[in-house]
PDB file of C-alpha atoms in Angstrom:
ATOM      1  CA  UNK G 201      55.043  85.189  86.042  1.00  0.00           C
ATOM      2  CA  UNK G 202      56.612  87.070  83.139  1.00  0.00           C
ATOM      3  CA  UNK G 203      60.296  87.072  82.265  1.00  0.00           C
ATOM      4  CA  UNK G 204      60.460  90.829  82.849  1.00  0.00           C
ATOM      5  CA  UNK G 205      59.104  90.414  86.377  1.00  0.00           C
ATOM      6  CA  UNK G 206      61.593  87.636  87.100  1.00  0.00           C
ATOM      7  CA  UNK G 207      64.447  89.872  85.936  1.00  0.00           C
ATOM      8  CA  UNK G 208      63.242  92.720  88.178  1.00  0.00           C
ATOM      9  CA  UNK G 209      63.073  90.371  91.177  1.00  0.00           C
ATOM     10  CA  UNK G 210      66.587  89.037  90.474  1.00  0.00           C
ATOM     11  CA  UNK G 211      67.963  92.563  90.183  1.00  0.00           C
ATOM     12  CA  UNK G 212      66.311  93.560  93.464  1.00  0.00           C
ATOM     13  CA  UNK G 213      67.819  90.548  95.219  1.00  0.00           C
ATOM     14  CA  UNK G 214      71.293  91.423  93.879  1.00  0.00           C
ATOM     15  CA  UNK G 215      70.964  94.937  95.271  1.00  0.00           C
ATOM     16  CA  UNK G 216      70.012  93.540  98.675  1.00  0.00           C
ATOM     17  CA  UNK G 217      72.846  91.000  98.664  1.00  0.00           C
ATOM     18  CA  UNK G 218      75.578  92.140  96.245  1.00  0.00           C
ATOM     19  CA  UNK G 219      78.084  89.530  95.076  1.00  0.00           C
ATOM     20  CA  UNK G 220      81.355  89.338  97.023  1.00  0.00           C
ATOM     21  CA  UNK G 221      84.106  91.630  95.714  1.00  0.00           C
ATOM     22  CA  UNK G 222      86.480  90.077  93.211  1.00  0.00           C
ATOM     23  CA  UNK G 223      90.154  90.084  94.168  1.00  0.00           C
ATOM     24  CA  UNK G 224      92.996  90.847  91.762  1.00  0.00           C
ATOM     25  CA  UNK G 225      95.081  88.192  90.028  1.00  0.00           C
ATOM     26  CA  UNK G 226      97.770  87.257  92.558  1.00  0.00           C
ATOM     27  CA  UNK G 227     100.265  86.177  89.895  1.00  0.00           C
ATOM     28  CA  UNK G 228     100.807  89.390  87.961  1.00  0.00           C
ATOM     29  CA  UNK G 229     101.173  92.614  89.985  1.00  0.00           C
ATOM     30  CA  UNK G 230     104.304  93.660  91.900  1.00  0.00           C
ATOM     31  CA  UNK G 231     102.289  94.891  94.910  1.00  0.00           C
ATOM     32  CA  UNK G 232      98.785  94.714  96.324  1.00  0.00           C
ATOM     33  CA  UNK G 233      96.556  96.300  98.958  1.00  0.00           C
ATOM     34  CA  UNK G 234      94.105  94.365 101.113  1.00  0.00           C
ATOM     35  CA  UNK G 235      91.115  96.515 102.160  1.00  0.00           C
ATOM     36  CA  UNK G 236      89.519  93.975 104.456  1.00  0.00           C
ATOM     37  CA  UNK G 237      87.261  92.576 101.738  1.00  0.00           C
ATOM     38  CA  UNK G 238      89.271  92.213  98.530  1.00  0.00           C
ATOM     39  CA  UNK G 239      92.804  92.360  97.167  1.00  0.00           C
ATOM     40  CA  UNK G 240      93.602  95.257  94.826  1.00  0.00           C
ATOM     41  CA  UNK G 241      96.603  95.358  92.506  1.00  0.00           C
ATOM     42  CA  UNK G 242      99.094  98.245  92.691  1.00  0.00           C
ATOM     43  CA  UNK G 243     100.378  98.475  89.150  1.00  0.00           C
ATOM     44  CA  UNK G 244     102.409 101.681  89.707  1.00  0.00           C
ATOM     45  CA  UNK G 245     104.672 100.215  92.394  1.00  0.00           C
ATOM     46  CA  UNK G 246     107.655 102.583  92.605  1.00  0.00           C
ATOM     47  CA  UNK G 247     109.705 101.970  95.768  1.00  0.00           C
ATOM     48  CA  UNK G 248     112.782 103.969  96.683  1.00  0.00           C
ATOM     49  CA  UNK G 249     115.865 102.445  95.063  1.00  0.00           C
ATOM     50  CA  UNK G 250     117.476 100.038  97.526  1.00  0.00           C
ATOM     51  CA  UNK G 251     120.915 101.506  96.764  1.00  0.00           C
ATOM     52  CA  UNK G 252     119.725 104.987  97.759  1.00  0.00           C
ATOM     53  CA  UNK G 253     118.843 103.940 101.307  1.00  0.00           C
ATOM     54  CA  UNK G 254     121.817 105.222 103.298  1.00  0.00           C
ATOM     55  CA  UNK G 255     122.790 105.069 106.940  1.00  0.00           C
ATOM     56  CA  UNK G 256     120.966 101.776 107.578  1.00  0.00           C
ATOM     57  CA  UNK G 257     123.295  99.325 105.843  1.00  0.00           C
ATOM     58  CA  UNK G 258     123.170  96.609 108.505  1.00  0.00           C
ATOM     59  CA  UNK G 259     119.375  96.696 108.716  1.00  0.00           C
ATOM     60  CA  UNK G 260     118.739  96.697 104.984  1.00  0.00           C
ATOM     61  CA  UNK G 261     121.257  93.893 104.345  1.00  0.00           C
ATOM     62  CA  UNK G 262     119.658  91.713 107.019  1.00  0.00           C
ATOM     63  CA  UNK G 263     116.203  92.371 105.587  1.00  0.00           C
ATOM     64  CA  UNK G 264     117.375  91.668 102.040  1.00  0.00           C
ATOM     65  CA  UNK G 265     118.976  88.354 103.063  1.00  0.00           C
ATOM     66  CA  UNK G 266     115.798  87.257 104.853  1.00  0.00           C
ATOM     67  CA  UNK G 267     113.578  88.323 101.947  1.00  0.00           C
ATOM     68  CA  UNK G 268     115.794  86.580  99.396  1.00  0.00           C
ATOM     69  CA  UNK G 269     115.441  83.320 101.354  1.00  0.00           C
ATOM     70  CA  UNK G 270     111.675  83.727 101.434  1.00  0.00           C
ATOM     71  CA  UNK G 271     111.548  84.439  97.694  1.00  0.00           C
ATOM     72  CA  UNK G 272     113.516  81.223  97.078  1.00  0.00           C
ATOM     73  CA  UNK G 273     111.129  79.172  99.212  1.00  0.00           C
ATOM     74  CA  UNK G 274     113.631  78.698 102.024  1.00  0.00           C
ATOM     75  CA  UNK G 275     113.099  79.208 105.752  1.00  0.00           C
ATOM     76  CA  UNK G 276     112.681  82.904 106.594  1.00  0.00           C
ATOM     77  CA  UNK G 277     111.596  85.021 109.544  1.00  0.00           C
ATOM     78  CA  UNK G 278     108.714  87.332 110.231  1.00  0.00           C
ATOM     79  CA  UNK G 279     110.362  90.713 110.826  1.00  0.00           C
ATOM     80  CA  UNK G 280     109.770  93.578 113.242  1.00  0.00           C
ATOM     81  CA  UNK G 281     111.311  96.900 112.204  1.00  0.00           C
ATOM     82  CA  UNK G 282     111.180  99.274 115.160  1.00  0.00           C
ATOM     83  CA  UNK G 283     112.555 102.652 116.092  1.00  0.00           C
ATOM     84  CA  UNK G 284     112.466 106.384 115.524  1.00  0.00           C
ATOM     85  CA  UNK G 285     110.138 107.903 112.952  1.00  0.00           C
ATOM     86  CA  UNK G 286     111.576 108.794 109.574  1.00  0.00           C
ATOM     87  CA  UNK G 287     114.531 106.441 109.800  1.00  0.00           C
ATOM     88  CA  UNK G 288     113.649 104.320 106.755  1.00  0.00           C
ATOM     89  CA  UNK G 289     111.636 101.439 108.211  1.00  0.00           C
ATOM     90  CA  UNK G 290     108.842 101.567 105.646  1.00  0.00           C
ATOM     91  CA  UNK G 291     111.064 102.585 102.737  1.00  0.00           C
ATOM     92  CA  UNK G 292     113.428  99.650 103.214  1.00  0.00           C
ATOM     93  CA  UNK G 293     110.579  97.109 103.125  1.00  0.00           C
ATOM     94  CA  UNK G 294     109.385  98.347  99.735  1.00  0.00           C
ATOM     95  CA  UNK G 295     112.965  98.883  98.559  1.00  0.00           C
ATOM     96  CA  UNK G 296     113.944  95.284  99.301  1.00  0.00           C
ATOM     97  CA  UNK G 297     110.920  93.901  97.455  1.00  0.00           C
ATOM     98  CA  UNK G 298     111.660  96.168  94.501  1.00  0.00           C
ATOM     99  CA  UNK G 299     115.290  95.041  94.394  1.00  0.00           C
ATOM    100  CA  UNK G 300     114.351  91.357  94.409  1.00  0.00           C
ATOM    101  CA  UNK G 301     111.811  91.918  91.641  1.00  0.00           C
ATOM    102  CA  UNK G 302     114.478  93.723  89.586  1.00  0.00           C
ATOM    103  CA  UNK G 303     116.671  90.627  90.051  1.00  0.00           C
ATOM    104  CA  UNK G 304     113.904  88.480  88.576  1.00  0.00           C
ATOM    105  CA  UNK G 305     112.555  87.042  91.836  1.00  0.00           C
ATOM    106  CA  UNK G 306     108.811  86.330  91.815  1.00  0.00           C
ATOM    107  CA  UNK G 307     107.858  87.936  95.122  1.00  0.00           C
ATOM    108  CA  UNK G 308     105.156  90.521  95.859  1.00  0.00           C
ATOM    109  CA  UNK G 309     104.270  93.021  98.558  1.00  0.00           C
ATOM    110  CA  UNK G 310     100.833  92.944 100.189  1.00  0.00           C
ATOM    111  CA  UNK G 311      99.947  95.913 102.397  1.00  0.00           C
ATOM    112  CA  UNK G 312      97.179  95.805 104.970  1.00  0.00           C
ATOM    113  CA  UNK G 313      95.986  98.770 107.025  1.00  0.00           C
ATOM    114  CA  UNK G 314      96.371  98.222 110.748  1.00  0.00           C
ATOM    115  CA  UNK G 315      92.647  98.785 111.323  1.00  0.00           C
ATOM    116  CA  UNK G 316      91.940  95.682 109.212  1.00  0.00           C
ATOM    117  CA  UNK G 317      93.781  93.183 111.413  1.00  0.00           C
ATOM    118  CA  UNK G 318      90.570  91.317 112.195  1.00  0.00           C
ATOM    119  CA  UNK G 319      90.219  90.468 108.508  1.00  0.00           C
ATOM    120  CA  UNK G 320      93.644  88.819 108.170  1.00  0.00           C
ATOM    121  CA  UNK G 321      92.290  85.244 108.412  1.00  0.00           C
ATOM    122  CA  UNK G 322      90.226  85.959 105.271  1.00  0.00           C
ATOM    123  CA  UNK G 323      93.301  87.337 103.514  1.00  0.00           C
ATOM    124  CA  UNK G 324      95.347  84.299 104.541  1.00  0.00           C
ATOM    125  CA  UNK G 325      92.721  81.969 103.091  1.00  0.00           C
ATOM    126  CA  UNK G 326      93.075  83.762  99.736  1.00  0.00           C
ATOM    127  CA  UNK G 327      96.867  83.679  99.819  1.00  0.00           C
ATOM    128  CA  UNK G 328      96.840  79.948 100.500  1.00  0.00           C
ATOM    129  CA  UNK G 329      95.490  79.574  96.962  1.00  0.00           C
ATOM    130  CA  UNK G 330      98.832  80.599  95.426  1.00  0.00           C
ATOM    131  CA  UNK G 331     102.415  79.432  95.834  1.00  0.00           C
ATOM    132  CA  UNK G 332     103.832  82.889  95.082  1.00  0.00           C
ATOM    133  CA  UNK G 333     105.847  84.294  98.022  1.00  0.00           C
ATOM    134  CA  UNK G 334     104.306  87.368  99.659  1.00  0.00           C
ATOM    135  CA  UNK G 335     105.539  89.947 102.154  1.00  0.00           C
ATOM    136  CA  UNK G 336     102.546  91.096 104.197  1.00  0.00           C
ATOM    137  CA  UNK G 337     103.347  94.638 105.282  1.00  0.00           C
ATOM    138  CA  UNK G 338     101.760  96.186 108.386  1.00  0.00           C
ATOM    139  CA  UNK G 339     102.985  99.763 108.728  1.00  0.00           C
ATOM    140  CA  UNK G 340     103.145 101.732 111.979  1.00  0.00           C
ATOM    141  CA  UNK G 341     101.649  99.059 114.206  1.00  0.00           C
ATOM    142  CA  UNK G 342     101.036  99.839 117.841  1.00  0.00           C
ATOM    143  CA  UNK G 343      98.497  98.861 120.470  1.00  0.00           C
ATOM    144  CA  UNK G 344      97.376 100.980 123.387  1.00  0.00           C
ATOM    145  CA  UNK G 345      96.354  99.529 126.749  1.00  0.00           C
ATOM    146  CA  UNK G 346      92.906  98.708 125.337  1.00  0.00           C
ATOM    147  CA  UNK G 347      94.298  96.786 122.373  1.00  0.00           C
ATOM    148  CA  UNK G 348      95.509  93.710 124.219  1.00  0.00           C
ATOM    149  CA  UNK G 349      92.905  91.528 122.512  1.00  0.00           C
ATOM    150  CA  UNK G 350      94.065  92.591 119.047  1.00  0.00           C
ATOM    151  CA  UNK G 351      97.684  91.989 120.051  1.00  0.00           C
ATOM    152  CA  UNK G 352      96.876  88.460 121.210  1.00  0.00           C
ATOM    153  CA  UNK G 353      94.979  87.783 117.970  1.00  0.00           C
ATOM    154  CA  UNK G 354      97.987  88.865 115.921  1.00  0.00           C
ATOM    155  CA  UNK G 355     100.249  86.627 118.014  1.00  0.00           C
ATOM    156  CA  UNK G 356      97.994  83.702 117.171  1.00  0.00           C
ATOM    157  CA  UNK G 357      98.137  84.523 113.460  1.00  0.00           C
ATOM    158  CA  UNK G 358     101.919  84.677 113.556  1.00  0.00           C
ATOM    159  CA  UNK G 359     102.431  81.359 115.254  1.00  0.00           C
ATOM    160  CA  UNK G 360     100.409  78.557 116.706  1.00  0.00           C
ATOM    161  CA  UNK G 361      96.840  79.599 115.888  1.00  0.00           C
ATOM    162  CA  UNK G 362      94.368  77.663 113.791  1.00  0.00           C
ATOM    163  CA  UNK G 363      94.344  80.555 111.258  1.00  0.00           C
ATOM    164  CA  UNK G 364      98.118  81.121 111.283  1.00  0.00           C
ATOM    165  CA  UNK G 365      99.683  82.694 108.220  1.00  0.00           C
ATOM    166  CA  UNK G 366     100.388  80.343 105.290  1.00  0.00           C
ATOM    167  CA  UNK G 367     103.915  79.180 104.493  1.00  0.00           C
ATOM    168  CA  UNK G 368     104.229  81.487 101.462  1.00  0.00           C
ATOM    169  CA  UNK G 369     103.605  84.605 103.588  1.00  0.00           C
ATOM    170  CA  UNK G 370     105.892  86.450 105.983  1.00  0.00           C
ATOM    171  CA  UNK G 371     104.860  89.477 108.026  1.00  0.00           C
ATOM    172  CA  UNK G 372     107.008  92.617 108.000  1.00  0.00           C
ATOM    173  CA  UNK G 373     105.791  95.015 110.676  1.00  0.00           C
ATOM    174  CA  UNK G 374     107.013  98.518 111.484  1.00  0.00           C
ATOM    175  CA  UNK G 375     106.477 100.093 114.883  1.00  0.00           C
ATOM    176  CA  UNK G 376     107.810 103.010 116.875  1.00  0.00           C
ATOM    177  CA  UNK G 377     107.996 100.713 119.911  1.00  0.00           C
ATOM    178  CA  UNK G 378     110.349  97.802 120.308  1.00  0.00           C
ATOM    179  CA  UNK G 379     107.666  95.709 122.016  1.00  0.00           C
ATOM    180  CA  UNK G 380     104.732  97.160 119.988  1.00  0.00           C
ATOM    181  CA  UNK G 381     102.495  97.211 123.094  1.00  0.00           C
ATOM    182  CA  UNK G 382     103.353 100.026 125.568  1.00  0.00           C
ATOM    183  CA  UNK G 383     104.937  99.168 128.887  1.00  0.00           C
ATOM    184  CA  UNK G 384     104.728 101.193 132.090  1.00  0.00           C
ATOM    185  CA  UNK G 385     106.835 101.336 135.226  1.00  0.00           C
ATOM    186  CA  UNK G 386     103.702 100.710 137.273  1.00  0.00           C
ATOM    187  CA  UNK G 387     103.574  97.168 135.886  1.00  0.00           C
ATOM    188  CA  UNK G 388     106.431  96.263 138.224  1.00  0.00           C
ATOM    189  CA  UNK G 389     104.178  97.083 141.173  1.00  0.00           C
ATOM    190  CA  UNK G 390     101.334  94.813 140.066  1.00  0.00           C
ATOM    191  CA  UNK G 391     100.268  92.962 143.272  1.00  0.00           C
ATOM    192  CA  UNK G 392      99.264  89.766 141.468  1.00  0.00           C
ATOM    193  CA  UNK G 393     102.164  88.741 139.280  1.00  0.00           C
ATOM    194  CA  UNK G 394     104.198  91.557 137.697  1.00  0.00           C
ATOM    195  CA  UNK G 395     106.263  89.129 135.612  1.00  0.00           C
ATOM    196  CA  UNK G 396     103.120  87.771 133.933  1.00  0.00           C
ATOM    197  CA  UNK G 397     101.987  91.289 132.985  1.00  0.00           C
ATOM    198  CA  UNK G 398     105.337  92.144 131.393  1.00  0.00           C
ATOM    199  CA  UNK G 399     105.675  88.759 129.663  1.00  0.00           C
ATOM    200  CA  UNK G 400     102.206  89.106 128.142  1.00  0.00           C
ATOM    201  CA  UNK G 401     103.092  92.479 126.630  1.00  0.00           C
ATOM    202  CA  UNK G 402     106.428  91.243 125.277  1.00  0.00           C
ATOM    203  CA  UNK G 403     104.954  88.063 123.811  1.00  0.00           C
ATOM    204  CA  UNK G 404     103.934  89.680 120.513  1.00  0.00           C
ATOM    205  CA  UNK G 405     107.379  91.096 119.719  1.00  0.00           C
ATOM    206  CA  UNK G 406     108.896  87.726 120.650  1.00  0.00           C
ATOM    207  CA  UNK G 407     106.976  86.128 117.751  1.00  0.00           C
ATOM    208  CA  UNK G 408     109.253  87.885 115.259  1.00  0.00           C
ATOM    209  CA  UNK G 409     112.375  85.896 114.477  1.00  0.00           C
ATOM    210  CA  UNK G 410     114.172  88.989 113.220  1.00  0.00           C
ATOM    211  CA  UNK G 411     113.996  92.339 115.038  1.00  0.00           C
ATOM    212  CA  UNK G 412     115.749  95.312 113.429  1.00  0.00           C
ATOM    213  CA  UNK G 413     116.252  98.574 115.313  1.00  0.00           C
ATOM    214  CA  UNK G 414     116.311 101.927 113.520  1.00  0.00           C
ATOM    215  CA  UNK G 415     117.755 104.774 115.559  1.00  0.00           C
ATOM    216  CA  UNK G 416     118.066 108.532 115.437  1.00  0.00           C
ATOM    217  CA  UNK G 417     121.181 109.675 113.573  1.00  0.00           C
ATOM    218  CA  UNK G 418     123.789 112.320 114.343  1.00  0.00           C
ATOM    219  CA  UNK G 419     124.594 115.325 112.194  1.00  0.00           C
ATOM    220  CA  UNK G 420     127.470 113.709 110.288  1.00  0.00           C
ATOM    221  CA  UNK G 421     125.341 110.691 109.371  1.00  0.00           C
ATOM    222  CA  UNK G 422     122.509 112.962 108.265  1.00  0.00           C
ATOM    223  CA  UNK G 423     124.808 114.967 105.964  1.00  0.00           C
ATOM    224  CA  UNK G 424     126.228 111.704 104.581  1.00  0.00           C
ATOM    225  CA  UNK G 425     122.713 110.528 103.692  1.00  0.00           C
ATOM    226  CA  UNK G 426     121.977 113.834 101.943  1.00  0.00           C
ATOM    227  CA  UNK G 427     125.282 113.505 100.089  1.00  0.00           C
ATOM    228  CA  UNK G 428     124.408 110.003  98.894  1.00  0.00           C
ATOM    229  CA  UNK G 429     120.984 111.035  97.620  1.00  0.00           C
ATOM    230  CA  UNK G 430     122.351 114.183  95.961  1.00  0.00           C
ATOM    231  CA  UNK G 431     125.195 112.288  94.248  1.00  0.00           C
ATOM    232  CA  UNK G 432     122.753 109.800  92.725  1.00  0.00           C
ATOM    233  CA  UNK G 433     120.815 112.686  91.194  1.00  0.00           C
ATOM    234  CA  UNK G 434     123.846 114.734  90.172  1.00  0.00           C
ATOM    235  CA  UNK G 435     122.984 117.575  92.561  1.00  0.00           C
ATOM    236  CA  UNK G 436     125.385 119.840  94.411  1.00  0.00           C
ATOM    237  CA  UNK G 437     124.382 120.949  97.887  1.00  0.00           C
ATOM    238  CA  UNK G 438     125.596 123.087 100.762  1.00  0.00           C
ATOM    239  CA  UNK G 439     125.962 121.037 103.992  1.00  0.00           C
ATOM    240  CA  UNK G 440     125.095 123.999 106.218  1.00  0.00           C
ATOM    241  CA  UNK G 441     121.846 124.526 104.335  1.00  0.00           C
ATOM    242  CA  UNK G 442     121.016 120.814 104.679  1.00  0.00           C
ATOM    243  CA  UNK G 443     121.636 121.056 108.436  1.00  0.00           C
ATOM    244  CA  UNK G 444     119.454 124.143 108.681  1.00  0.00           C
ATOM    245  CA  UNK G 445     116.687 122.297 106.828  1.00  0.00           C
ATOM    246  CA  UNK G 446     116.785 119.527 109.462  1.00  0.00           C
ATOM    247  CA  UNK G 447     116.989 122.030 112.349  1.00  0.00           C
ATOM    248  CA  UNK G 448     113.840 123.799 111.170  1.00  0.00           C
ATOM    249  CA  UNK G 449     112.005 120.469 111.190  1.00  0.00           C
ATOM    250  CA  UNK G 450     113.323 119.409 114.576  1.00  0.00           C
ATOM    251  CA  UNK G 451     114.578 116.076 113.263  1.00  0.00           C
ATOM    252  CA  UNK G 452     117.562 114.461 111.552  1.00  0.00           C
ATOM    253  CA  UNK G 453     116.498 111.376 109.667  1.00  0.00           C
ATOM    254  CA  UNK G 454     116.608 109.695 106.295  1.00  0.00           C
ATOM    255  CA  UNK G 455     113.114 111.025 105.588  1.00  0.00           C
ATOM    256  CA  UNK G 456     114.155 114.628 106.271  1.00  0.00           C
ATOM    257  CA  UNK G 457     117.292 114.131 104.166  1.00  0.00           C
ATOM    258  CA  UNK G 458     115.178 112.905 101.244  1.00  0.00           C
ATOM    259  CA  UNK G 459     112.770 115.834 101.648  1.00  0.00           C
ATOM    260  CA  UNK G 460     115.707 118.239 101.432  1.00  0.00           C
ATOM    261  CA  UNK G 461     116.954 116.525  98.269  1.00  0.00           C
ATOM    262  CA  UNK G 462     113.458 116.758  96.766  1.00  0.00           C
ATOM    263  CA  UNK G 463     113.613 120.499  97.474  1.00  0.00           C
ATOM    264  CA  UNK G 464     117.017 120.698  95.733  1.00  0.00           C
ATOM    265  CA  UNK G 465     115.727 118.741  92.741  1.00  0.00           C
ATOM    266  CA  UNK G 466     112.731 121.025  92.424  1.00  0.00           C
ATOM    267  CA  UNK G 467     114.936 124.111  92.452  1.00  0.00           C
ATOM    268  CA  UNK G 468     116.989 122.588  89.652  1.00  0.00           C
ATOM    269  CA  UNK G 469     113.989 121.650  87.550  1.00  0.00           C
ATOM    270  CA  UNK G 470     114.415 117.897  87.979  1.00  0.00           C
ATOM    271  CA  UNK G 471     111.698 115.282  88.198  1.00  0.00           C
ATOM    272  CA  UNK G 472     112.244 112.407  90.640  1.00  0.00           C
TER     273      UNK G 472
END
């Protein structure tokens, strides 16, 4: 058999069974994304400045304290951030990591899409190969009535399972629901054991040592958030226009406030 034929056979076998994807260096990048198969570095990690996050002082301080402990190798909680949309849950996770990195702490963010939960044991096995502290970020998590199996699997990964998360990883999860899994009034009428049904659905949220609620804000708080953002950028604004902006969108939140400030910056020829 000729060398050329051997090379052709080897190439054909590689096409049939490609090598496993190579993951990024876990020691260098500020943030990463797990796609279910490999870890990809996010070199252009640009979170919102921690100081700009207004109206959620208690929540962001609690999250920063917990994250600082984790970065130092001390005991720290998995965290559930729950509440109304647009109130800063996702922004504060990235903002806290960015602040710690600016302080010189060697900690990184790892984001995983919620449809890749089944692959987390593989990710955990990779993260066990480094001592670097990681925040594993699951954004907008929620299970419907058919997702009970996935919810139980995540509970096992958080605590007590054979593939539980490694010591250098903490999960930060955002959800619109306080208990992640929906609850219904009809559960109280379950003829078998209504308490067991409710306890099973609350068991996942109970795995998080720190639970931070983010709530809808009133008009004064909304204007104060706009004012804080605008002051940082040196922008003047008209409060009534900011209120009208929120009214047209049917929501007052930190996200809407930031969108209004982006509009102001664009009008003034600024880049942010």
